[in-house]
PDB file of C-alpha atoms in Angstrom:
ATOM      1  CA  MET A  42      -7.277 -11.757 -23.483  1.00 77.00           C
ATOM      2  CA  ASN A  43     -10.771  -9.906 -23.225  1.00 79.00           C
ATOM      3  CA  ILE A  44      -8.929  -6.471 -23.388  1.00 84.00           C
ATOM      4  CA  GLU A  45     -12.686  -5.079 -23.508  1.00 86.00           C
ATOM      5  CA  ALA A  46     -13.207  -6.399 -20.423  1.00 84.00           C
ATOM      6  CA  ILE A  47     -10.447  -5.214 -18.535  1.00 86.00           C
ATOM      7  CA  LYS A  48     -11.192  -1.786 -19.988  1.00 88.00           C
ATOM      8  CA  SER A  49     -14.986  -1.781 -18.398  1.00 88.00           C
ATOM      9  CA  ILE A  50     -13.950  -2.973 -15.051  1.00 86.00           C
ATOM     10  CA  TYR A  51     -10.886  -0.620 -14.906  1.00 90.00           C
ATOM     11  CA  ALA A  52     -12.875   2.355 -16.438  1.00 90.00           C
ATOM     12  CA  PHE A  53     -15.895   1.751 -13.710  1.00 86.00           C
ATOM     13  CA  GLU A  54     -13.263   1.754 -10.901  1.00 85.00           C
ATOM     14  CA  MET A  55     -11.549   4.491 -11.870  1.00 87.00           C
ATOM     15  CA  ALA A  56     -14.661   6.780 -12.131  1.00 85.00           C
ATOM     16  CA  ARG A  57     -15.412   6.141  -8.565  1.00 78.00           C
ATOM     17  CA  THR A  58     -12.389   7.754  -7.823  1.00 75.00           C
ATOM     18  CA  ARG A  59     -13.713  10.799  -9.604  1.00 76.00           C
ATOM     19  CA  ARG A  60     -16.862  10.710  -7.918  1.00 74.00           C
ATOM     20  CA  THR A  61     -15.036  10.864  -4.302  1.00 72.00           C
ATOM     21  CA  LEU A  62     -12.623  13.255  -5.304  1.00 68.00           C
ATOM     22  CA  MET A  63     -12.481  14.788  -1.571  1.00 70.00           C
ATOM     23  CA  GLN A  64     -12.021  11.319   0.298  1.00 70.00           C
ATOM     24  CA  SER A  65      -9.597  10.069  -2.749  1.00 71.00           C
ATOM     25  CA  VAL A  66      -7.253  12.816  -3.115  1.00 77.00           C
ATOM     26  CA  VAL A  67      -7.645  15.680  -0.888  1.00 80.00           C
ATOM     27  CA  SER A  68      -7.715  13.996   2.526  1.00 81.00           C
ATOM     28  CA  PRO A  69      -4.571  12.002   2.060  1.00 80.00           C
ATOM     29  CA  VAL A  70      -2.637  15.365   1.046  1.00 81.00           C
ATOM     30  CA  VAL A  71      -4.119  16.749   4.186  1.00 85.00           C
ATOM     31  CA  SER A  72      -3.305  14.070   6.304  1.00 82.00           C
ATOM     32  CA  THR A  73       0.540  14.187   5.014  1.00 79.00           C
ATOM     33  CA  SER A  74       1.006  17.919   5.432  1.00 80.00           C
ATOM     34  CA  LEU A  75      -0.398  17.300   9.023  1.00 83.00           C
ATOM     35  CA  TYR A  76       2.309  14.952   9.533  1.00 80.00           C
ATOM     36  CA  PHE A  77       4.934  17.118   8.395  1.00 77.00           C
ATOM     37  CA  ILE A  78       3.872  19.880  10.344  1.00 77.00           C
ATOM     38  CA  VAL A  79       3.625  18.068  13.889  1.00 78.00           C
ATOM     39  CA  PHE A  80       6.379  15.633  13.465  1.00 74.00           C
ATOM     40  CA  GLY A  81       8.778  18.339  11.700  1.00 66.00           C
ATOM     41  CA  ALA A  82       8.084  20.607  14.633  1.00 65.00           C
ATOM     42  CA  ALA A  83       7.952  18.252  17.536  1.00 70.00           C
ATOM     43  CA  ILE A  84      10.415  15.833  16.782  1.00 69.00           C
ATOM     44  CA  GLY A  85      12.511  17.577  14.005  1.00 60.00           C
ATOM     45  CA  SER A  86      13.451  20.074  16.375  1.00 62.00           C
ATOM     46  CA  ARG A  87      15.072  17.486  18.592  1.00 70.00           C
ATOM     47  CA  VAL A  88      16.118  15.036  16.125  1.00 70.00           C
ATOM     48  CA  GLN A  89      17.992  17.368  13.257  1.00 72.00           C
ATOM     49  CA  GLU A  90      19.434  14.481  11.201  1.00 80.00           C
ATOM     50  CA  ILE A  91      19.457  10.320  11.196  1.00 83.00           C
ATOM     51  CA  GLN A  92      22.160   8.728   9.488  1.00 83.00           C
ATOM     52  CA  GLY A  93      23.173  12.231   7.947  1.00 84.00           C
ATOM     53  CA  VAL A  94      19.722  12.875   6.328  1.00 86.00           C
ATOM     54  CA  PRO A  95      17.123  15.719   7.644  1.00 86.00           C
ATOM     55  CA  TYR A  96      14.661  14.246  10.066  1.00 84.00           C
ATOM     56  CA  GLY A  97      11.829  15.973   7.600  1.00 82.00           C
ATOM     57  CA  ALA A  98      13.459  14.181   4.608  1.00 86.00           C
ATOM     58  CA  PHE A  99      13.913  10.915   6.643  1.00 89.00           C
ATOM     59  CA  ILE A 100      10.250  10.485   7.037  1.00 88.00           C
ATOM     60  CA  ALA A 101       9.115  11.031   3.894  1.00 89.00           C
ATOM     61  CA  PRO A 102       9.702   7.643   2.036  1.00 91.00           C
ATOM     62  CA  GLY A 103       7.840   6.235   5.218  1.00 89.00           C
ATOM     63  CA  LEU A 104       4.891   8.812   4.854  1.00 88.00           C
ATOM     64  CA  ILE A 105       4.570   7.847   1.047  1.00 90.00           C
ATOM     65  CA  MET A 106       4.360   4.214   1.762  1.00 91.00           C
ATOM     66  CA  LEU A 107       1.943   4.606   4.649  1.00 88.00           C
ATOM     67  CA  THR A 108      -0.389   6.328   2.250  1.00 89.00           C
ATOM     68  CA  LEU A 109       0.340   3.888  -0.626  1.00 91.00           C
ATOM     69  CA  LEU A 110      -0.386   0.731   1.422  1.00 91.00           C
ATOM     70  CA  ASN A 111      -3.719   2.156   3.043  1.00 88.00           C
ATOM     71  CA  GLN A 112      -4.902   3.677  -0.726  1.00 89.00           C
ATOM     72  CA  CYS A 113      -4.040   0.402  -2.223  1.00 91.00           C
ATOM     73  CA  ILE A 114      -5.514  -1.659   0.453  1.00 92.00           C
ATOM     74  CA  GLY A 115      -8.303   0.174   0.764  1.00 88.00           C
ATOM     75  CA  ASN A 116      -9.486   0.434  -3.023  1.00 89.00           C
ATOM     76  CA  GLY A 117      -8.582  -3.103  -3.785  1.00 90.00           C
ATOM     77  CA  SER A 118     -10.704  -4.453  -1.163  1.00 90.00           C
ATOM     78  CA  PHE A 119     -13.806  -1.976  -1.647  1.00 89.00           C
ATOM     79  CA  GLY A 120     -13.301  -2.460  -5.481  1.00 88.00           C
ATOM     80  CA  ILE A 121     -14.347  -6.301  -5.118  1.00 89.00           C
ATOM     81  CA  TYR A 122     -16.481  -5.971  -1.933  1.00 88.00           C
ATOM     82  CA  PHE A 123     -19.276  -3.939  -3.296  1.00 86.00           C
ATOM     83  CA  PRO A 124     -20.197  -6.155  -6.153  1.00 86.00           C
ATOM     84  CA  LYS A 125     -20.126  -9.130  -3.326  1.00 83.00           C
ATOM     85  CA  PHE A 126     -22.304  -6.828  -1.227  1.00 83.00           C
ATOM     86  CA  THR A 127     -25.043  -5.912  -4.016  1.00 80.00           C
ATOM     87  CA  GLY A 128     -24.868  -9.327  -5.616  1.00 78.00           C
ATOM     88  CA  THR A 129     -23.524  -8.090  -9.270  1.00 79.00           C
ATOM     89  CA  ILE A 130     -20.346 -10.493  -8.264  1.00 79.00           C
ATOM     90  CA  TYR A 131     -22.614 -13.208 -10.070  1.00 81.00           C
ATOM     91  CA  GLU A 132     -22.928 -11.365 -13.221  1.00 81.00           C
ATOM     92  CA  ILE A 133     -19.252 -10.882 -13.503  1.00 81.00           C
ATOM     93  CA  LEU A 134     -18.594 -14.708 -12.523  1.00 77.00           C
ATOM     94  CA  SER A 135     -21.218 -15.887 -15.136  1.00 81.00           C
ATOM     95  CA  ALA A 136     -19.547 -13.453 -17.799  1.00 80.00           C
ATOM     96  CA  PRO A 137     -17.211 -14.552 -20.385  1.00 83.00           C
ATOM     97  CA  ILE A 138     -14.207 -13.166 -18.362  1.00 84.00           C
ATOM     98  CA  SER A 139     -11.378 -14.993 -16.902  1.00 84.00           C
ATOM     99  CA  THR A 140      -9.991 -14.777 -13.610  1.00 84.00           C
ATOM    100  CA  ALA A 141      -6.707 -13.117 -14.975  1.00 87.00           C
ATOM    101  CA  GLU A 142      -8.741 -10.630 -16.831  1.00 89.00           C
ATOM    102  CA  ILE A 143     -11.146  -9.940 -13.515  1.00 88.00           C
ATOM    103  CA  VAL A 144      -8.096  -9.527 -11.397  1.00 90.00           C
ATOM    104  CA  ILE A 145      -6.001  -7.256 -13.822  1.00 91.00           C
ATOM    105  CA  GLY A 146      -9.023  -4.890 -13.901  1.00 91.00           C
ATOM    106  CA  TYR A 147      -9.874  -4.572 -10.410  1.00 92.00           C
ATOM    107  CA  VAL A 148      -6.030  -4.522  -8.970  1.00 93.00           C
ATOM    108  CA  GLY A 149      -4.861  -2.369 -12.100  1.00 94.00           C
ATOM    109  CA  ALA A 150      -7.509   0.049 -11.210  1.00 93.00           C
ATOM    110  CA  ALA A 151      -6.734  -0.123  -7.171  1.00 92.00           C
ATOM    111  CA  ALA A 152      -2.922  -0.152  -7.848  1.00 94.00           C
ATOM    112  CA  THR A 153      -3.473   2.862 -10.347  1.00 94.00           C
ATOM    113  CA  LYS A 154      -5.017   5.011  -7.901  1.00 91.00           C
ATOM    114  CA  GLY A 155      -2.453   4.604  -5.032  1.00 91.00           C
ATOM    115  CA  LEU A 156       0.420   5.378  -7.363  1.00 93.00           C
ATOM    116  CA  ILE A 157      -1.445   8.581  -8.630  1.00 91.00           C
ATOM    117  CA  ILE A 158      -2.039   9.534  -4.647  1.00 90.00           C
ATOM    118  CA  GLY A 159       1.400   8.341  -3.918  1.00 91.00           C
ATOM    119  CA  THR A 160       2.833  10.644  -6.591  1.00 92.00           C
ATOM    120  CA  ILE A 161       0.494  13.622  -4.992  1.00 89.00           C
ATOM    121  CA  ILE A 162       2.018  12.828  -1.754  1.00 89.00           C
ATOM    122  CA  LEU A 163       5.854  12.885  -3.072  1.00 90.00           C
ATOM    123  CA  ALA A 164       5.074  16.058  -4.463  1.00 89.00           C
ATOM    124  CA  THR A 165       3.305  17.482  -1.535  1.00 85.00           C
ATOM    125  CA  ALA A 166       6.344  16.426   0.912  1.00 85.00           C
ATOM    126  CA  SER A 167       8.844  18.011  -1.654  1.00 87.00           C
ATOM    127  CA  LEU A 168       6.770  21.418  -0.708  1.00 84.00           C
ATOM    128  CA  PHE A 169       7.848  21.075   3.127  1.00 82.00           C
ATOM    129  CA  VAL A 170      11.641  19.188   2.857  1.00 83.00           C
ATOM    130  CA  ASP A 171      14.254  18.855   0.162  1.00 86.00           C
ATOM    131  CA  ILE A 172      13.927  15.308  -1.426  1.00 87.00           C
ATOM    132  CA  THR A 173      16.627  14.085  -3.827  1.00 88.00           C
ATOM    133  CA  ILE A 174      15.943  10.356  -5.634  1.00 92.00           C
ATOM    134  CA  ALA A 175      19.486   8.559  -5.530  1.00 92.00           C
ATOM    135  CA  HIS A 176      18.138   5.700  -7.532  1.00 93.00           C
ATOM    136  CA  PRO A 177      14.952   6.522  -9.685  1.00 94.00           C
ATOM    137  CA  LEU A 178      14.559   3.438 -11.597  1.00 95.00           C
ATOM    138  CA  LEU A 179      14.748   1.328  -7.847  1.00 94.00           C
ATOM    139  CA  MET A 180      12.480   3.916  -6.616  1.00 94.00           C
ATOM    140  CA  ILE A 181       9.817   3.434  -9.565  1.00 95.00           C
ATOM    141  CA  LEU A 182      10.248  -0.435  -9.242  1.00 95.00           C
ATOM    142  CA  PHE A 183       9.725  -0.596  -5.322  1.00 94.00           C
ATOM    143  CA  PHE A 184       6.599   1.997  -5.937  1.00 95.00           C
ATOM    144  CA  VAL A 185       4.871  -0.103  -8.569  1.00 95.00           C
ATOM    145  CA  LEU A 186       5.844  -3.432  -7.075  1.00 94.00           C
ATOM    146  CA  THR A 187       4.381  -2.388  -3.795  1.00 94.00           C
ATOM    147  CA  ALA A 188       1.330  -0.984  -5.334  1.00 95.00           C
ATOM    148  CA  VAL A 189       0.282  -3.857  -7.252  1.00 95.00           C
ATOM    149  CA  SER A 190       1.196  -6.143  -4.261  1.00 94.00           C
ATOM    150  CA  PHE A 191      -1.087  -4.501  -1.834  1.00 94.00           C
ATOM    151  CA  SER A 192      -3.893  -4.057  -4.044  1.00 94.00           C
ATOM    152  CA  LEU A 193      -3.960  -7.433  -4.671  1.00 94.00           C
ATOM    153  CA  PHE A 194      -3.786  -8.048  -0.772  1.00 94.00           C
ATOM    154  CA  GLY A 195      -6.530  -5.913  -0.516  1.00 92.00           C
ATOM    155  CA  PHE A 196      -8.379  -7.755  -3.395  1.00 93.00           C
ATOM    156  CA  MET A 197      -7.887 -10.889  -1.302  1.00 92.00           C
ATOM    157  CA  ILE A 198      -9.654  -8.993   1.735  1.00 92.00           C
ATOM    158  CA  GLY A 199     -12.652  -7.592  -0.129  1.00 90.00           C
ATOM    159  CA  ILE A 200     -13.456 -11.439  -0.995  1.00 90.00           C
ATOM    160  CA  TRP A 201     -12.761 -12.537   2.362  1.00 90.00           C
ATOM    161  CA  ALA A 202     -14.731  -9.903   4.242  1.00 87.00           C
ATOM    162  CA  LYS A 203     -18.602 -10.822   4.837  1.00 86.00           C
ATOM    163  CA  ASP A 204     -19.338  -7.472   6.271  1.00 85.00           C
ATOM    164  CA  PHE A 205     -18.146  -3.412   6.267  1.00 85.00           C
ATOM    165  CA  GLU A 206     -16.388  -4.459   9.771  1.00 84.00           C
ATOM    166  CA  GLN A 207     -14.203  -7.224   8.623  1.00 85.00           C
ATOM    167  CA  LEU A 208     -13.201  -5.061   5.670  1.00 86.00           C
ATOM    168  CA  ASN A 209     -11.869  -2.458   7.374  1.00 85.00           C
ATOM    169  CA  ILE A 210      -9.839  -4.572  10.471  1.00 87.00           C
ATOM    170  CA  ILE A 211      -6.915  -5.039   8.431  1.00 84.00           C
ATOM    171  CA  PRO A 212      -6.526  -1.313   6.938  1.00 82.00           C
ATOM    172  CA  MET A 213      -7.681   0.248  10.231  1.00 83.00           C
ATOM    173  CA  LEU A 214      -6.075  -1.998  13.034  1.00 84.00           C
ATOM    174  CA  VAL A 215      -2.953  -3.888  11.570  1.00 85.00           C
ATOM    175  CA  VAL A 216      -1.523  -1.866   8.793  1.00 85.00           C
ATOM    176  CA  PRO A 217      -1.191   1.475  10.467  1.00 82.00           C
ATOM    177  CA  PRO A 218       0.897   0.301  13.580  1.00 84.00           C
ATOM    178  CA  LEU A 219       2.730  -1.991  11.285  1.00 87.00           C
ATOM    179  CA  VAL A 220       3.847   1.164   9.362  1.00 83.00           C
ATOM    180  CA  PHE A 221       4.388   3.143  12.576  1.00 81.00           C
ATOM    181  CA  LEU A 222       6.687   0.316  14.032  1.00 84.00           C
ATOM    182  CA  GLY A 223       8.237  -0.537  10.612  1.00 87.00           C
ATOM    183  CA  GLY A 224      10.772   2.362  10.693  1.00 86.00           C
ATOM    184  CA  SER A 225       8.768   4.934   9.219  1.00 85.00           C
ATOM    185  CA  PHE A 226       9.818   7.760  11.551  1.00 84.00           C
ATOM    186  CA  TYR A 227      12.974   6.324  12.830  1.00 86.00           C
ATOM    187  CA  SER A 228      16.009   4.300  12.249  1.00 87.00           C
ATOM    188  CA  ILE A 229      15.697   0.925  14.177  1.00 88.00           C
ATOM    189  CA  ASP A 230      19.277   1.270  14.749  1.00 87.00           C
ATOM    190  CA  MET A 231      17.863   3.581  17.519  1.00 85.00           C
ATOM    191  CA  LEU A 232      16.108   0.786  19.015  1.00 84.00           C
ATOM    192  CA  PRO A 233      17.561  -1.693  22.075  1.00 88.00           C
ATOM    193  CA  PRO A 234      19.107  -5.168  20.360  1.00 88.00           C
ATOM    194  CA  PHE A 235      15.803  -6.887  21.367  1.00 88.00           C
ATOM    195  CA  TRP A 236      13.616  -4.554  19.661  1.00 85.00           C
ATOM    196  CA  GLN A 237      15.862  -4.311  16.607  1.00 86.00           C
ATOM    197  CA  THR A 238      15.400  -8.387  16.043  1.00 88.00           C
ATOM    198  CA  VAL A 239      11.788  -8.330  16.846  1.00 87.00           C
ATOM    199  CA  SER A 240      11.560  -5.459  14.044  1.00 87.00           C
ATOM    200  CA  HIS A 241      12.739  -7.645  11.306  1.00 88.00           C
ATOM    201  CA  PHE A 242       9.659  -9.680  11.760  1.00 89.00           C
ATOM    202  CA  ASN A 243       7.686  -6.728  10.569  1.00 89.00           C
ATOM    203  CA  PRO A 244       7.356  -7.079   6.850  1.00 88.00           C
ATOM    204  CA  VAL A 245       6.666  -3.504   6.499  1.00 90.00           C
ATOM    205  CA  LEU A 246      10.122  -2.680   7.482  1.00 92.00           C
ATOM    206  CA  TYR A 247      11.529  -4.017   4.253  1.00 93.00           C
ATOM    207  CA  LEU A 248       9.280  -2.030   2.253  1.00 91.00           C
ATOM    208  CA  VAL A 249      10.152   1.152   3.857  1.00 92.00           C
ATOM    209  CA  SER A 250      13.685   0.523   3.905  1.00 93.00           C
ATOM    210  CA  GLY A 251      14.001  -0.411   0.295  1.00 93.00           C
ATOM    211  CA  PHE A 252      11.860   2.629  -0.698  1.00 94.00           C
ATOM    212  CA  ARG A 253      13.889   4.811   1.484  1.00 94.00           C
ATOM    213  CA  TRP A 254      17.095   3.420   0.175  1.00 95.00           C
ATOM    214  CA  SER A 255      16.193   4.220  -3.417  1.00 94.00           C
ATOM    215  CA  PHE A 256      15.935   8.013  -1.930  1.00 95.00           C
ATOM    216  CA  PHE A 257      19.096   8.414   0.372  1.00 92.00           C
ATOM    217  CA  GLU A 258      20.988   5.183   0.094  1.00 92.00           C
ATOM    218  CA  ILE A 259      20.533   4.655   3.422  1.00 91.00           C
ATOM    219  CA  ALA A 260      19.005   1.481   4.580  1.00 89.00           C
ATOM    220  CA  ASP A 261      17.999  -0.633   8.033  1.00 90.00           C
ATOM    221  CA  VAL A 262      17.840  -3.901   5.898  1.00 91.00           C
ATOM    222  CA  ASN A 263      19.754  -4.735   2.450  1.00 92.00           C
ATOM    223  CA  PRO A 264      17.627  -3.161  -0.233  1.00 93.00           C
ATOM    224  CA  TRP A 265      17.740  -6.478  -2.497  1.00 94.00           C
ATOM    225  CA  ILE A 266      16.393  -8.449   0.309  1.00 94.00           C
ATOM    226  CA  SER A 267      13.998  -5.785   0.932  1.00 93.00           C
ATOM    227  CA  LEU A 268      12.990  -6.075  -3.037  1.00 94.00           C
ATOM    228  CA  ALA A 269      12.952 -10.243  -3.025  1.00 95.00           C
ATOM    229  CA  ILE A 270      10.261  -9.894   0.335  1.00 93.00           C
ATOM    230  CA  VAL A 271       8.095  -7.482  -2.030  1.00 92.00           C
ATOM    231  CA  VAL A 272       8.546  -9.963  -5.086  1.00 94.00           C
ATOM    232  CA  ALA A 273       7.966 -13.057  -2.859  1.00 94.00           C
ATOM    233  CA  PHE A 274       4.639 -11.204  -1.334  1.00 93.00           C
ATOM    234  CA  LEU A 275       3.492 -10.638  -4.691  1.00 93.00           C
ATOM    235  CA  GLY A 276       3.964 -14.114  -5.784  1.00 94.00           C
ATOM    236  CA  ALA A 277       2.101 -15.419  -2.353  1.00 94.00           C
ATOM    237  CA  CYS A 278      -0.954 -12.961  -3.137  1.00 92.00           C
ATOM    238  CA  LEU A 279      -1.105 -14.205  -6.812  1.00 93.00           C
ATOM    239  CA  ALA A 280      -1.178 -17.828  -5.288  1.00 94.00           C
ATOM    240  CA  VAL A 281      -3.584 -17.234  -3.122  1.00 93.00           C
ATOM    241  CA  THR A 282      -5.948 -15.522  -5.588  1.00 90.00           C
ATOM    242  CA  ALA A 283      -5.488 -18.162  -8.099  1.00 89.00           C
ATOM    243  CA  TRP A 284      -6.796 -20.667  -5.173  1.00 91.00           C
ATOM    244  CA  ILE A 285      -9.578 -18.604  -4.301  1.00 87.00           C
ATOM    245  CA  PHE A 286     -11.065 -18.276  -7.781  1.00 84.00           C
ATOM    246  CA  ARG A 287     -10.422 -21.916  -8.509  1.00 86.00           C
ATOM    247  CA  THR A 288     -12.306 -23.127  -5.235  1.00 85.00           C
ATOM    248  CA  GLY A 289     -14.601 -20.334  -5.176  1.00 79.00           C
ATOM    249  CA  TYR A 290     -14.139 -19.540  -1.555  1.00 81.00           C
ATOM    250  CA  LYS A 291     -16.145 -16.858  -0.549  1.00 75.00           C
ATOM    251  CA  LEU A 292     -17.621 -16.287  -3.891  1.00 73.00           C
ATOM    252  CA  LYS A 293     -19.919 -18.908  -4.762  1.00 65.00           C
ATOM    253  CA  ASN A 294     -21.953 -19.369  -1.174  1.00 58.00           C
TER     254      ASN A 294
END
């Protein structure tokens, strides 16, 4: 294992975060604060509690997950797309670095940035509502697995995208609706039976539900099923990434 190569890629990607501090840190904090102000005032005044949890606290895990997914996908995709865009990807591919080392460097940095922002959002949320974590170890497990999985997913998007428009299609047009419709701001028990069934086909529901259970021990889906879904998604992303590097898809043409 070429540790120096991993450290070089990781350090370069982390340095980019420091150069774009306003975009990387301040923007998510401001957005989350606005969510709490708007949803807390507009909906919280009408929906006091959901399943015994104050509404403001109930939406906190969903907001954290929304930010985590956006940050991990965005950082993971841009990290590998930019070398493709500038042509420096060929230097990386021709260097004595294995596929695993490239993935660990880029995905590790993207996941780290996502976890840092997610932690900041958790601290920001605690300024607005009282948050208790019933199962901190399970919360950390969901947190880390989700960050790694969606950073890897973003890495795949960055390889697939041929321009900046494609790079932003999934983070901007696919992920936010899935998060909003995945029980982030409500329990799916509040929906009619038909839409409850439809919601179970939304993969984000399992992420939000399992993450929320680690806080308040309430969930729309069995938390162990949610955990299994996250692990299965991570395995699928690893398999696709291995295939990409084995075949050179979108890398060698």
